[in-house]
Tab-separated table of C-alpha atoms in Angstrom:
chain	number	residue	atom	x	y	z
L	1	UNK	CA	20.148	2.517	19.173
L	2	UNK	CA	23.754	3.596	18.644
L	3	UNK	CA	24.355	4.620	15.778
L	4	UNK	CA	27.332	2.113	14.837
L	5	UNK	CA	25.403	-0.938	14.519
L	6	UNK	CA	23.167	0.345	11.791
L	7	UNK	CA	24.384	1.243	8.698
L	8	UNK	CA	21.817	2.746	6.421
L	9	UNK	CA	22.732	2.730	2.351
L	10	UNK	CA	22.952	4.184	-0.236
L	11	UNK	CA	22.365	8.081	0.937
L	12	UNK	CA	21.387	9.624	-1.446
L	13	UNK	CA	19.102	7.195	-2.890
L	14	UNK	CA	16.564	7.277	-5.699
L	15	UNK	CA	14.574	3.909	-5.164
L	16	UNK	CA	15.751	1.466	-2.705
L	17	UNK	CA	17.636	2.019	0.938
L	18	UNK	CA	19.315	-1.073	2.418
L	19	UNK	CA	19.300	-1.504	5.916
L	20	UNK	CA	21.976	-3.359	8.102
L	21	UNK	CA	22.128	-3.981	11.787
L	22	UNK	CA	24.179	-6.220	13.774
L	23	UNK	CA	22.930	-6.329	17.186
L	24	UNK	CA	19.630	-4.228	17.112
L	25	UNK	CA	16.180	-6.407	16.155
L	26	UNK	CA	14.668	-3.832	13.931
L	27	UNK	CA	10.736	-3.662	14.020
L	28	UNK	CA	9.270	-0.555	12.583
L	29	UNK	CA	11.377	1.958	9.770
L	30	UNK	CA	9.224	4.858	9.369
L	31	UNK	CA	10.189	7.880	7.037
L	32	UNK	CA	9.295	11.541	7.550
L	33	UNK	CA	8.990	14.880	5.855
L	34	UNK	CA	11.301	17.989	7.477
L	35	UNK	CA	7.670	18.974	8.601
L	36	UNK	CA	7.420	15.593	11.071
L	37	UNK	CA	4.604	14.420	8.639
L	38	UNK	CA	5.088	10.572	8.474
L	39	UNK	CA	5.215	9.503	4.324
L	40	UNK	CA	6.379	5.693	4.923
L	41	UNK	CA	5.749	3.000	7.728
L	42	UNK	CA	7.055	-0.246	6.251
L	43	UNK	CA	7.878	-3.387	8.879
L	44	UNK	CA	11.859	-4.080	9.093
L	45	UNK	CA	13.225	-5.724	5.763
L	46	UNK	CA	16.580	-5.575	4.144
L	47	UNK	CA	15.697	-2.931	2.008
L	48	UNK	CA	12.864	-0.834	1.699
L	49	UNK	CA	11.320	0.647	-1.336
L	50	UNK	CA	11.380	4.788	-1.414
L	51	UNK	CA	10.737	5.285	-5.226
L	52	UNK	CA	7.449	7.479	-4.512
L	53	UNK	CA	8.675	10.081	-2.718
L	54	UNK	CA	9.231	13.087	-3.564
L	55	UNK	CA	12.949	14.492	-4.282
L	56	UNK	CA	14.283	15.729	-1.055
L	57	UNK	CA	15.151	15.496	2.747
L	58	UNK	CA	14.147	12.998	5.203
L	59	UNK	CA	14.680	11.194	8.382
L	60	UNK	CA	14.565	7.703	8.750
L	61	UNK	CA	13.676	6.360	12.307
L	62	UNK	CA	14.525	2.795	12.908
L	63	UNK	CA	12.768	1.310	16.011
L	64	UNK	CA	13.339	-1.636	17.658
L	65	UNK	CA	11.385	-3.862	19.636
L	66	UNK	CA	12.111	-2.275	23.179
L	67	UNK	CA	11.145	0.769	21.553
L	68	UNK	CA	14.748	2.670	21.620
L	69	UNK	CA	14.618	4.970	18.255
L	70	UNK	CA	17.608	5.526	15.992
L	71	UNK	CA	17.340	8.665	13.434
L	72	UNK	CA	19.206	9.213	10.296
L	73	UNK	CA	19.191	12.202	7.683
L	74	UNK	CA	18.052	10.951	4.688
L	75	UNK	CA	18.374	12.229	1.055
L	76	UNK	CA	15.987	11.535	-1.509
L	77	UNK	CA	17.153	11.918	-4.965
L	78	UNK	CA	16.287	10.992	-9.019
């Protein structure tokens, strides 16, 4: 997924990331640790809810239907 169709907001977040794509049907937003350790697997929404992690870096993978992966860093802040 390039990486100008999705805009990913606010970053840093404490709670709650909103999610915007133009072209790209969404499916899956999963969240991992720096260690590759998935923390969050949520279906494609709006906005999804981060408020229990932990403080600190992450990357957000967004994929969509036919399975093409778009990765963002990710920090997680109080």
């Amino acid at each position: 997924i390039p990486d100008d169709v999705v805009r990913v907001y606010p970053n840093p977040t404490s709670s709650i990331l909103n999610i915007e794509s133009k072209e790209h049907k969404i499916a899956i937003c999963e969240v991992r640790n720096l260690q590759g350790q998935i923390v969050s697997t949520q279906a494609y929404s709006n906005s999804i809810d981060l408020h229990n992690l932990n403080d600190g870096v992450y990357i957000i993978l967004l994929r969509d239907n036919s399975q093409k992966i778009l990765s963002r860093k990710l920090v997680v802040k109080e």
